[in-house]
Coordinates of C-alpha atoms in Angstrom, one line a residue:
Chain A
X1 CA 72.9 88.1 93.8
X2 CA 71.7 91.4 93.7
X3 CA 68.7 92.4 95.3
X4 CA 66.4 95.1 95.9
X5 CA 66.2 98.9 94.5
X6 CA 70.1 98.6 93.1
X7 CA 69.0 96.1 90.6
X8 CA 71.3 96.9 88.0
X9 CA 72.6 100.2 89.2
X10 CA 76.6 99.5 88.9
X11 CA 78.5 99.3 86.1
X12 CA 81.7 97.3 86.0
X13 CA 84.4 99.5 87.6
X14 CA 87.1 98.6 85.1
X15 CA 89.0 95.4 84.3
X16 CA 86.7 92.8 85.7
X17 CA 86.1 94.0 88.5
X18 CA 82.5 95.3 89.9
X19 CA 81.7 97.8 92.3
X20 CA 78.7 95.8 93.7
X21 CA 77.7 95.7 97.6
X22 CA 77.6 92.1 98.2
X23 CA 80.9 91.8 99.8
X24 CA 81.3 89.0 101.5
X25 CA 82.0 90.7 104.6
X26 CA 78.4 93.0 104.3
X27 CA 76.4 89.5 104.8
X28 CA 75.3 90.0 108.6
X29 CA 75.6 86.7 110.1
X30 CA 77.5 84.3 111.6
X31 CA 78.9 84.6 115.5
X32 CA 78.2 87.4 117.6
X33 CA 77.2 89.1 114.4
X34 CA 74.5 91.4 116.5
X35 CA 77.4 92.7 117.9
X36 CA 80.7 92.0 115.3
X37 CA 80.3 93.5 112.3
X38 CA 83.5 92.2 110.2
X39 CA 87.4 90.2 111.2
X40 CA 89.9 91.1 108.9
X41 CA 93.1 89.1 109.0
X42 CA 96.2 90.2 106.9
X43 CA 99.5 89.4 106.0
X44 CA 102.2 91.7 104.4
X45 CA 105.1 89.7 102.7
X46 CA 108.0 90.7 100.3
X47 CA 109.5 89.0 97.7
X48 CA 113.5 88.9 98.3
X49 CA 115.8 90.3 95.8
X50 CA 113.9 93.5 95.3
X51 CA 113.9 96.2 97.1
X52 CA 110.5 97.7 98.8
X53 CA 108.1 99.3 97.3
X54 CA 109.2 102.4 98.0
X55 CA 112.7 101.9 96.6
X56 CA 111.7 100.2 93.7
X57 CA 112.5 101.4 90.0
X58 CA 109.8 101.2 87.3
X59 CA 111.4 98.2 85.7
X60 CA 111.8 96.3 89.1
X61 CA 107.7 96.8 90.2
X62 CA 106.7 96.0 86.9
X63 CA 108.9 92.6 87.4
X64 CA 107.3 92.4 90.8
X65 CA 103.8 92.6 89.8
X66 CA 104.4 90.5 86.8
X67 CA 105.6 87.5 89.6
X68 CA 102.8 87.8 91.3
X69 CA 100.4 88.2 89.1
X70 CA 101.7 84.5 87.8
X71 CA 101.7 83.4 91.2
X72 CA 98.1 84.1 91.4
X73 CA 97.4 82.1 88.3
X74 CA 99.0 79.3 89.6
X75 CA 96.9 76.0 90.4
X76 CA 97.6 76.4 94.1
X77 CA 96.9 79.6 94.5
X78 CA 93.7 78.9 92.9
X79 CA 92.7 76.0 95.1
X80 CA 93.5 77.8 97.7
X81 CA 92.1 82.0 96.8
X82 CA 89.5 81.0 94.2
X83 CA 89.9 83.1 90.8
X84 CA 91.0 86.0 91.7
X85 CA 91.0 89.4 89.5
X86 CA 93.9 91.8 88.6
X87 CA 93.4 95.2 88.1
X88 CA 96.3 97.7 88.2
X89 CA 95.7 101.0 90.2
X90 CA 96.4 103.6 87.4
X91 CA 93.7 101.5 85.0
X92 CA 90.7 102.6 87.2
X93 CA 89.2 106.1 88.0
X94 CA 90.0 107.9 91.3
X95 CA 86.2 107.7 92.2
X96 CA 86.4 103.6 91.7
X97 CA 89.9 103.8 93.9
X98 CA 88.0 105.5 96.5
X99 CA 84.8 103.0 96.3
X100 CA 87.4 100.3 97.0
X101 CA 89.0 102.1 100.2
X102 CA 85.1 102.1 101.2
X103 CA 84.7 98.5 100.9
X104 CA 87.5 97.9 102.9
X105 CA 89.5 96.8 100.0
X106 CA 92.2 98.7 99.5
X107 CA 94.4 101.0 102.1
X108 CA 93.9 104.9 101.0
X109 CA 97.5 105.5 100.2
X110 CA 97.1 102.5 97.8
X111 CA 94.1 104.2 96.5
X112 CA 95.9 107.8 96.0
X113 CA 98.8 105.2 93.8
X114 CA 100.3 107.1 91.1
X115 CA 102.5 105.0 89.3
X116 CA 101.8 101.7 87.2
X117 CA 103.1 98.8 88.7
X118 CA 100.4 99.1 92.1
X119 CA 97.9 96.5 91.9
X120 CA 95.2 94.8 93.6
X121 CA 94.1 91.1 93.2
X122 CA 90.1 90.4 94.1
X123 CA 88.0 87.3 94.7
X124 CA 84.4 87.9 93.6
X125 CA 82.8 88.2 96.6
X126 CA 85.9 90.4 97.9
X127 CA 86.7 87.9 101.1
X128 CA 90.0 88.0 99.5
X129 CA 92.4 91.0 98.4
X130 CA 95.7 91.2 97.8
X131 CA 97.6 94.5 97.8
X132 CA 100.5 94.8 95.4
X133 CA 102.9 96.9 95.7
X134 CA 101.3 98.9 98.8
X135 CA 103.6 99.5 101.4
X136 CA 105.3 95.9 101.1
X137 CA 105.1 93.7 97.7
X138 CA 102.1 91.8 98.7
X139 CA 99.4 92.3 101.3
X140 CA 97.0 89.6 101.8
X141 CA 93.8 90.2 103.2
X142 CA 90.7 87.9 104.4
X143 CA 87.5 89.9 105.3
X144 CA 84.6 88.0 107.0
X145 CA 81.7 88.5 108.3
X146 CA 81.0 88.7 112.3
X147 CA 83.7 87.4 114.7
X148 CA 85.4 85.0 112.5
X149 CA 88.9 85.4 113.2
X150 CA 90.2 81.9 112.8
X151 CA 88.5 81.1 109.7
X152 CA 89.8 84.3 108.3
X153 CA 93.3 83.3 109.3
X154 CA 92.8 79.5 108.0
X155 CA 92.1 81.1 104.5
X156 CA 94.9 83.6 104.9
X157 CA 97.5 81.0 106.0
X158 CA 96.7 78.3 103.1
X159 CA 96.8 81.5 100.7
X160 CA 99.7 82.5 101.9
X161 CA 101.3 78.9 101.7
X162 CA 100.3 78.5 98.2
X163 CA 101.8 82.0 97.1
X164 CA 104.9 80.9 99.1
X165 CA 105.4 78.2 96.4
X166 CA 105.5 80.4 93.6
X167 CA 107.4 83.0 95.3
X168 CA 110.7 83.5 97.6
X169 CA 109.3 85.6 99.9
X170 CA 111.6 87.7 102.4
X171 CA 112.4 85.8 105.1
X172 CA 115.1 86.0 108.2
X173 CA 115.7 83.4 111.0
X174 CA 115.2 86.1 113.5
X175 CA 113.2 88.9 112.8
X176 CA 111.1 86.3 110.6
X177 CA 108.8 88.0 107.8
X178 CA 111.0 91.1 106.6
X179 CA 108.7 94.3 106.1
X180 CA 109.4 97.7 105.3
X181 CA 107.7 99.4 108.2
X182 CA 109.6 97.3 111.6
X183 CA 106.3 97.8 113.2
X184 CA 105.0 94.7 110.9
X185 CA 108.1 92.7 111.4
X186 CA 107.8 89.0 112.3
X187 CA 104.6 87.4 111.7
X188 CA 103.2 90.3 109.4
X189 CA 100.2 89.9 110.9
X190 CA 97.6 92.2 111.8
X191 CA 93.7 90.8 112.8
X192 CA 91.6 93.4 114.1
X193 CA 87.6 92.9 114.3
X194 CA 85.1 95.5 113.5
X195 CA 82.3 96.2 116.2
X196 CA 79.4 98.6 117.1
X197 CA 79.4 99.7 120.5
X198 CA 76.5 101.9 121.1
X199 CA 75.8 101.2 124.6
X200 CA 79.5 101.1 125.8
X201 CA 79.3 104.9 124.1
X202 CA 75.7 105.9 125.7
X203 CA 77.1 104.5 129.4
X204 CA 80.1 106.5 128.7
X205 CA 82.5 103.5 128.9
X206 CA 84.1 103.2 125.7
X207 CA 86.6 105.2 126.7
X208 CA 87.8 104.0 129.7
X209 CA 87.2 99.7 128.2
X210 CA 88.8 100.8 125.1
X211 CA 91.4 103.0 126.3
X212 CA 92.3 100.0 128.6
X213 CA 93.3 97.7 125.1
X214 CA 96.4 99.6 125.1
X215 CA 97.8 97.9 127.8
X216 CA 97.1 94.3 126.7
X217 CA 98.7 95.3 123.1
X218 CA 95.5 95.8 121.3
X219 CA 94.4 99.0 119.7
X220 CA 91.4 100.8 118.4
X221 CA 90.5 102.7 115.6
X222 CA 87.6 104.3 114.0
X223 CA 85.7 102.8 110.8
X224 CA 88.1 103.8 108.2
X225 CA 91.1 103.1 110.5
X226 CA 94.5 105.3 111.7
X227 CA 93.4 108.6 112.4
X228 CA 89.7 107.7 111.5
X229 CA 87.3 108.8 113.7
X230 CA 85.3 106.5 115.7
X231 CA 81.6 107.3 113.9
X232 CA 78.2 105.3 114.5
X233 CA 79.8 103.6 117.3
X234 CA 82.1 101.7 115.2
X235 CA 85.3 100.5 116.4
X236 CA 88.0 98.6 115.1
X237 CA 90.2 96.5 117.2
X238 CA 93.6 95.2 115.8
X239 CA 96.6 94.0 117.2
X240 CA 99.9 96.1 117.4
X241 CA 103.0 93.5 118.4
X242 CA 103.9 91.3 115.2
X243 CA 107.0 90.5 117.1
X244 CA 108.1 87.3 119.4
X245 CA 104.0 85.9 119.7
X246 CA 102.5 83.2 117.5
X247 CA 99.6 83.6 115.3
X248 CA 97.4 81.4 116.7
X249 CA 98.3 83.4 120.0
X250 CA 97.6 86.8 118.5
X251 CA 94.0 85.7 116.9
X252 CA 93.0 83.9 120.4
X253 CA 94.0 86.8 122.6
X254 CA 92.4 89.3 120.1
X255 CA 89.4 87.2 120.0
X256 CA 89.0 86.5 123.4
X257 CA 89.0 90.1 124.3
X258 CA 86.4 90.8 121.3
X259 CA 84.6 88.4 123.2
X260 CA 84.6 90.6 126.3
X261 CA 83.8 93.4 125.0
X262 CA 80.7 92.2 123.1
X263 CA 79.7 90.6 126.5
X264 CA 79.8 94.0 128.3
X265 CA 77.9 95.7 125.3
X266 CA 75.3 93.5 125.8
X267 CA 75.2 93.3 129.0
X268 CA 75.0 97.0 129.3
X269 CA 72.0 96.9 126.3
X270 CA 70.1 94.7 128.6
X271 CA 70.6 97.1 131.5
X272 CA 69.7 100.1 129.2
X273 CA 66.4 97.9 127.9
X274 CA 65.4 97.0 131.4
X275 CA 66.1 100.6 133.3
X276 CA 64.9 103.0 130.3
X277 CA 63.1 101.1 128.0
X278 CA 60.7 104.0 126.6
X279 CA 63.5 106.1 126.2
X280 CA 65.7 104.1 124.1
X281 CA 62.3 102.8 122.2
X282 CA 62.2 106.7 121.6
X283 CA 65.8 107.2 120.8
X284 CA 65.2 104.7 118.6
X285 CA 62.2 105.3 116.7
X286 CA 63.0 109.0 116.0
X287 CA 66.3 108.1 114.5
X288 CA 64.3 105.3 112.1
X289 CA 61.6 108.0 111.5
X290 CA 64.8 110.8 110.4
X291 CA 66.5 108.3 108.7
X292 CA 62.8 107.1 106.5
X293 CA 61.6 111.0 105.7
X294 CA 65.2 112.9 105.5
X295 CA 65.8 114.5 102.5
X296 CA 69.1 115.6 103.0
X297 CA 72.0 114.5 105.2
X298 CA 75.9 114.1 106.0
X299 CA 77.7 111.1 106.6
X300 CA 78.6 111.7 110.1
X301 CA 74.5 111.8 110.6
X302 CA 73.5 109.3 108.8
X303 CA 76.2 106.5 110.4
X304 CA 75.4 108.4 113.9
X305 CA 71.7 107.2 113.1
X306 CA 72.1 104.1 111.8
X307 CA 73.9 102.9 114.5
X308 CA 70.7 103.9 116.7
X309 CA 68.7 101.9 114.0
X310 CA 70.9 98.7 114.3
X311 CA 70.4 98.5 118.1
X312 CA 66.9 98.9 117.6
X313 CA 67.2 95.9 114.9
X314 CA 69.5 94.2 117.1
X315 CA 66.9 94.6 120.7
X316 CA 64.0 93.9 118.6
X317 CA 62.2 97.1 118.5
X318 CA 62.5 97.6 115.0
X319 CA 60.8 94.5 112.7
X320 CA 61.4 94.1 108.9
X321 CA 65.2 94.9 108.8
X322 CA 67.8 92.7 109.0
X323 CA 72.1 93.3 109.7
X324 CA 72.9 92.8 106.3
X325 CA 70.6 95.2 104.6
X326 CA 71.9 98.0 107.4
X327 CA 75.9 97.0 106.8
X328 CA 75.6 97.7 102.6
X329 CA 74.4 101.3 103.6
X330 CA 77.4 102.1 105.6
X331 CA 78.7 101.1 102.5
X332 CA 76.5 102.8 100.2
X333 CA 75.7 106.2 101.5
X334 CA 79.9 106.7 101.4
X335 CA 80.7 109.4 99.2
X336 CA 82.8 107.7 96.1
X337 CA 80.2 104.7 96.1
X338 CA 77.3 107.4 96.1
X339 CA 79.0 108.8 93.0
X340 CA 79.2 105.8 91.4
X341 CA 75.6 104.9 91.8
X342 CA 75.0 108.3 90.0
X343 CA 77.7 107.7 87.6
X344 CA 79.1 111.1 87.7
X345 CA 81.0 113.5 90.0
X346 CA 78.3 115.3 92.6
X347 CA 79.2 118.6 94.7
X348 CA 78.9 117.6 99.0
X349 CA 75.0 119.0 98.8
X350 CA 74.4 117.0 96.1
X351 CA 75.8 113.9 97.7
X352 CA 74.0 114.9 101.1
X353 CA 70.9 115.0 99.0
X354 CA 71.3 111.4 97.1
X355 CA 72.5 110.2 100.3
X356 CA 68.8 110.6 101.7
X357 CA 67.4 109.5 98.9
X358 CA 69.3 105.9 99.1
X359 CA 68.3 105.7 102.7
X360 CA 64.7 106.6 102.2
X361 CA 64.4 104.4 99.5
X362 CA 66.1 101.3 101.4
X363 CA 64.5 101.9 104.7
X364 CA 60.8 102.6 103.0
X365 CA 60.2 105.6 103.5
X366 CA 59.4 108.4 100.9
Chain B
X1 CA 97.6 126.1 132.5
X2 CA 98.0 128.9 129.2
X3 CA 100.3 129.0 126.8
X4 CA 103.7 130.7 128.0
X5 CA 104.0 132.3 124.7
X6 CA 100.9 133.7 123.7
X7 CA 99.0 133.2 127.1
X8 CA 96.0 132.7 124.9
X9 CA 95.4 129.4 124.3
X10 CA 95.4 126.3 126.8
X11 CA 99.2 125.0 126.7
X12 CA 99.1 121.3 125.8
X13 CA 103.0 120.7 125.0
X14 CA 105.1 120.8 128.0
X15 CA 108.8 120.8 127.2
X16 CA 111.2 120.2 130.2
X17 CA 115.3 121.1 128.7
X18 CA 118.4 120.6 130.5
X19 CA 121.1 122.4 128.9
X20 CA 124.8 122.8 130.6
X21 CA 123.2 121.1 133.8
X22 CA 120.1 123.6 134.0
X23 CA 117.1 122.8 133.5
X24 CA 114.3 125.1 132.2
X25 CA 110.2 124.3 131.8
X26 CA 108.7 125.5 128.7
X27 CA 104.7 125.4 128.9
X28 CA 103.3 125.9 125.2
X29 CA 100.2 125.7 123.4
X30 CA 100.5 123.7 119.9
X31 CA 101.2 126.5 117.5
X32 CA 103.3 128.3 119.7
X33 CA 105.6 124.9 119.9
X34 CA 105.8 124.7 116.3
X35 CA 107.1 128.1 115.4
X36 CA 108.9 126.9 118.1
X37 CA 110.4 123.7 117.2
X38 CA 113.5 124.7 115.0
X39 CA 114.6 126.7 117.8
X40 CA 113.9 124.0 120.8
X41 CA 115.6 120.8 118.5
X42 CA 112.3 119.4 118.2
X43 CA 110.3 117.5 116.0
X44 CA 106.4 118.3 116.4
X45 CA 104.3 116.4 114.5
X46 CA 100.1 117.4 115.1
X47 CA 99.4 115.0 112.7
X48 CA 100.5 111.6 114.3
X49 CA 101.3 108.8 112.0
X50 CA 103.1 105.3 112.4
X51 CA 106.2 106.1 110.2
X52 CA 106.6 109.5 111.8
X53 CA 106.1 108.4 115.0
X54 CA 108.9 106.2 114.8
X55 CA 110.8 108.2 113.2
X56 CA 110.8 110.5 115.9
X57 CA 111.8 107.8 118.4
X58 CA 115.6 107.5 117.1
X59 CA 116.0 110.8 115.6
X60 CA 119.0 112.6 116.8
X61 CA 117.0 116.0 116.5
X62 CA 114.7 115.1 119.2
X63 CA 118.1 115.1 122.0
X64 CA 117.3 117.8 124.1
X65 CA 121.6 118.3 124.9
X66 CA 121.2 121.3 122.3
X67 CA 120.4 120.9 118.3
X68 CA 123.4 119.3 116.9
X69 CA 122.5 116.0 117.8
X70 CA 125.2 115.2 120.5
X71 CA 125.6 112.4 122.3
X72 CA 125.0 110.3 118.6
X73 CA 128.4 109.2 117.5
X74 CA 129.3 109.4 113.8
X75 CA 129.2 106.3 112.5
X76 CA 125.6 105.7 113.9
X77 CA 124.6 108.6 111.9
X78 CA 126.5 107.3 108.5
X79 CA 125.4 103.4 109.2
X80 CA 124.0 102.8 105.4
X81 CA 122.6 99.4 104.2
X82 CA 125.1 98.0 101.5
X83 CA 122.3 96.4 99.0
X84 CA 119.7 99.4 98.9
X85 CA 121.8 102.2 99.4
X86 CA 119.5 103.6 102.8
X87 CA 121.0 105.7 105.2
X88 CA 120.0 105.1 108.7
X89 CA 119.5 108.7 108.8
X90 CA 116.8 108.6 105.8
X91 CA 114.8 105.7 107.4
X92 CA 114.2 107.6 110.7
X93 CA 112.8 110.2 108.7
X94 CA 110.4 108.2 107.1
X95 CA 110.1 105.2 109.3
X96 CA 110.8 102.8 105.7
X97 CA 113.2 100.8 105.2
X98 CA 114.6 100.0 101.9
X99 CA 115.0 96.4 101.3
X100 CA 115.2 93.4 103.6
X101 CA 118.9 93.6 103.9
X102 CA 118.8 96.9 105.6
X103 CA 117.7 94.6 108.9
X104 CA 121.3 93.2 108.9
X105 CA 123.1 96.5 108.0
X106 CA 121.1 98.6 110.9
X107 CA 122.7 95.9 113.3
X108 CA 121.9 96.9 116.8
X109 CA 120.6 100.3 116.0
X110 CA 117.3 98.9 114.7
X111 CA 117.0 95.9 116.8
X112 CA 117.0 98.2 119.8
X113 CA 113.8 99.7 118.1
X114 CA 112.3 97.0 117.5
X115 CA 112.3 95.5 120.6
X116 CA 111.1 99.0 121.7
X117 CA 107.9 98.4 119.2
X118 CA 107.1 95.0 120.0
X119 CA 108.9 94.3 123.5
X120 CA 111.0 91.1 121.3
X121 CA 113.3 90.8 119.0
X122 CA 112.9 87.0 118.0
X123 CA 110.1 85.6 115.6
X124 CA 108.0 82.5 117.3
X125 CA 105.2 82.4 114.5
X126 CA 105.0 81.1 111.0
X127 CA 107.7 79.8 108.7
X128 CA 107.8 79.2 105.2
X129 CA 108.1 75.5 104.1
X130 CA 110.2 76.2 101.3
X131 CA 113.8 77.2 100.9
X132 CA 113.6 77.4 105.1
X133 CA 114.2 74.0 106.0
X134 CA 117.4 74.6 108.2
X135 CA 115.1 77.5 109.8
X136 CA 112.5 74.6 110.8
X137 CA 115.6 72.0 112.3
X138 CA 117.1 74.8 114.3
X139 CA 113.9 75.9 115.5
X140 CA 113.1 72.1 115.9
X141 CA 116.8 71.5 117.5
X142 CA 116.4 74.6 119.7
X143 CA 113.3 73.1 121.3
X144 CA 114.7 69.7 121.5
X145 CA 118.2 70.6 123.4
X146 CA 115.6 72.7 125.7
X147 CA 113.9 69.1 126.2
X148 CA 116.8 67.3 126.5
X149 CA 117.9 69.8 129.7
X150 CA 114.9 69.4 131.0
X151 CA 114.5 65.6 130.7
X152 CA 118.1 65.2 132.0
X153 CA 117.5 67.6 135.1
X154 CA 114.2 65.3 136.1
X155 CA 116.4 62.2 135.9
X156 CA 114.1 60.8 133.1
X157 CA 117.3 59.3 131.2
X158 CA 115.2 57.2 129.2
X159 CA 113.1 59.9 127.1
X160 CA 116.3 61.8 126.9
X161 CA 118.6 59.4 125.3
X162 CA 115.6 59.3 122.8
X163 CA 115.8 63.4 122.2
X164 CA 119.3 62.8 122.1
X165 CA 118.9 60.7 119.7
X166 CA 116.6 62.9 117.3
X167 CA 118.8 66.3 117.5
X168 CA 121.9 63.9 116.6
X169 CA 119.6 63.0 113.2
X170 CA 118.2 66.6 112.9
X171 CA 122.3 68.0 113.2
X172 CA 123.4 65.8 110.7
X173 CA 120.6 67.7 108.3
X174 CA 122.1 71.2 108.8

């Protein structure tokens, strides 16, 4: 369902797929969702008898995405993912690549694919991607909103067990799922949760809470992961061993400590509320009042007020705006999806300009 | 602390080398260290990245006993993975292995980085149903002669002629 000022304003992106912000993931509620903005589970798996992807001749991908394209078609699979639609990489435009990367979708090496033979499987609302040909043959991902963990692993796992009936996936007694990259070995798992933070960053204790994840094999990343940086107070949380712990054991210990943190965050925003309530209400309202009447402005600004504007959604200070409508413009005011809307290729000023535009227009101002 | 090298900029890479017995401190900034790093043996990377990272933990250009990589014997340097063709030496370059088989033909050489990665070397999650059935009943047998020792050590001789009993049926499946 699309709703509001967008009405009509993508085109498909190629195959079947369209570049729409209704992910699944964008919807804004469920548990902890003032705090939790998305779980992500996903599995990498390779089919044995071929070599990885980055060994693999033409002939042998095209075999590979051929198998599990089938695979995909394939009753259980169905039952299990929904329909779910294949597009290969080199069929869609670079700027459609990138909108995907934005969504969450697709990794950004996947997206800068440039051979045939690199695909990427997606359910309508996008709560389920598959990657093929990335890194491994197949990497399966469930995207949800809020702290959903284990529902985003009981999707995962039944996909995962329907594909496994198709396919003879890579397998040893030991080292369990084989991956190219021994830092995915075993389980080929890795859950991380998305959250916004902004009152562990105003108290200063992001770093020293998040720095402390290391140590319990967690680790955190900004909103477009490795080497992202952490903007609007977003943070990712994933875990890093795949070796010698259970699923279930990963997801509980990953989602107990989300729990934690989003306990100290609000914590700390009642404390904030409480000691220096006129000042945040301030902080607040002058963001929401840049972010109404700007008429041009960068990314970094726009996510770095936004995330003021979602705590004052979240505390109440701010009425008529809800989660979800804030979660499609971190979407929307990112660079490829901003071209899209425009349908054409826009210099940086240009997108810093459109970029106000979308906000104004979504936030009501003028 | 500035740079030794250029004293201009803060040093941030601190190198300590022991060569013939003596050992030598080398306080650098970053761009001094990478003019530098053909010269010192090492591999500086300002961009960190998974694949490079690990890379870097079993190259033989990051021994500090001068560049030639001593202390590596040859055939750790030649071990190559019989399906895919992969050098050992190619996949600590780029942190990839080739194929699945390359985890039997890296032996010991990659499960010692493994279990440097993830602190194990044995998978305790998931299995796949099909094609894996003697993984699940020696999995299932492991836990049950674990039982069994147990049961026996408690003096419960009951319950453990009955484990006894299901790993006698499970072994006759393998």
């Amino acid at each position: 369902m699309r709703s509001g000022p967008w009405k009509g304003a993508f085109r498909p992106l190629g195959g079947e797929v369209v570049v729409s912000v209704h992910s699944k993931w964008l919807e804004g509620s469920g548990p902890h969702a003032d705090i939790a903005i998305s779980s992500r589970v996903r599995l990498a798996r390779n089919l044995s008898g071929y070599p990885f992807p980055s060994l693999l001749s033409g002939p042998g991908a095209a075999q590979v995405v051929d198998s599990i394209g089938k695979a995909i078609r394939s009753p259980g699979v169905v039952k299990a993912a929904g329909i779910l639609h294949l597009v290969e990489m080199a069929d869609l435009p670079l700027i459609d690549r990138q909108a995907l990367v934005e969504k969450h979708l697709i990794s950004p090496q996947h997206a800068a694919a440039d051979s045939r033979h690199q695909a990427v499987a997606l359910r309508d609302d996008e709560s389920v991607s598959i990657m093929i040909n990335e890194e491994d043959h197949i990497r399966l991902q469930c995207l949800l909103p809020a702290l959903q963990l284990h529902e985003a692993w009981r999707a995962a796992t039944a996909i995962d067990d329907a594909l496994e009936k198709e396919l003879n996936f890579a397998f040893d007694e030991n080292y369990g799922y084989l991956t190219a990259c021994p830092t995915n070995v075993g389980t080929g798992l890795r859950a991380s949760v998305m959250v916004h933070l902004p009152a562990l960053v105003m108290t200063k204790k992001a770093d020293p809470v998040l720095g402390a994840l290391t140590q319990v094999g967690l680790t955190v990343r900004g909103l477009y992961g490795e080497g992202s940086q952490a903007t609007g107070n977003l943070f990712q949380i994933s875990n890093q061993v795949t070796l010698g712990v259970d699923e279930e054991e990963v997801l509980a210990h990953l989602s107990n400590v989300a729990k934690q943190i989003i306990d100290q965050e609000r914590e700390l925003r009642e404390n904030i509320r409480r000691s220096q309530g006129e000042r945040l209400r301030d902080q607040v309202g002058r963001a929401y009042g840049l972010l109404r009447y700007a008429h041009v402005i960068s990314t970094e600004e726009a996510l770095s007020l936004l995330s003021q504007v979602r705590l004052g959604v979240d505390l109440k200070l701010i009425e008529g705006l809800d989660a979800r409508q804030l979660n499609q413009l971190l979407v929307l005011i990112q660079p490829a999806f901003l071209q899209k809307v425009m349908g054409r290729e826009m210099t940086a000023e240009e997108r810093d300009i459109e970029r106000a535009r979308i906000i104004r227009q979504h936030l009501g101002g003028n | 602390m500035l740079c030794q090298e250029c004293g201009k900029r803060p040093a941030t890479v601190h190198i300590t080398r022991i060569v013939n017995g003596k050992q030598s401190d080398l306080d650098l900034c970053e761009e001094c260290a990478r003019q530098y790093q053909q010269e010192l043996g090492i591999k500086f990377w300002p961009n960190f990245s998974v694949p490079q990272f690990l890379a870097s933990l079993l190259s033989p250009d990051v021994s500090w006993e001068g560049s030639s990589g001593a202390g590596h014997t040859k055939t750790e340097r030649q071990l190559r993975c019989q399906e895919c063709g992969l050098t050992y030496e190619q996949f600590q370059k780029t942190g990839r292995l080739g194929c699945s088989k390359c985890y039997q033909y890296f032996g010991e050489q990659l499960r010692s980085l493994v279990r440097r990665i993830h602190g194990h070397t044995r998978h305790t999650g998931k299995v796949p149903a099909r094609g894996a059935d003697t993984i699940k009943v020696k999995k299932d047998l492991e836990r049950l002669r674990a039982l069994l020792a147990e049961l026996v050590e408690k003096e419960e001789f009951e319950r453990a002629a009955q484990v006894r009993d299901q790993i006698r049926a499970l072994e006759g499946r393998l």
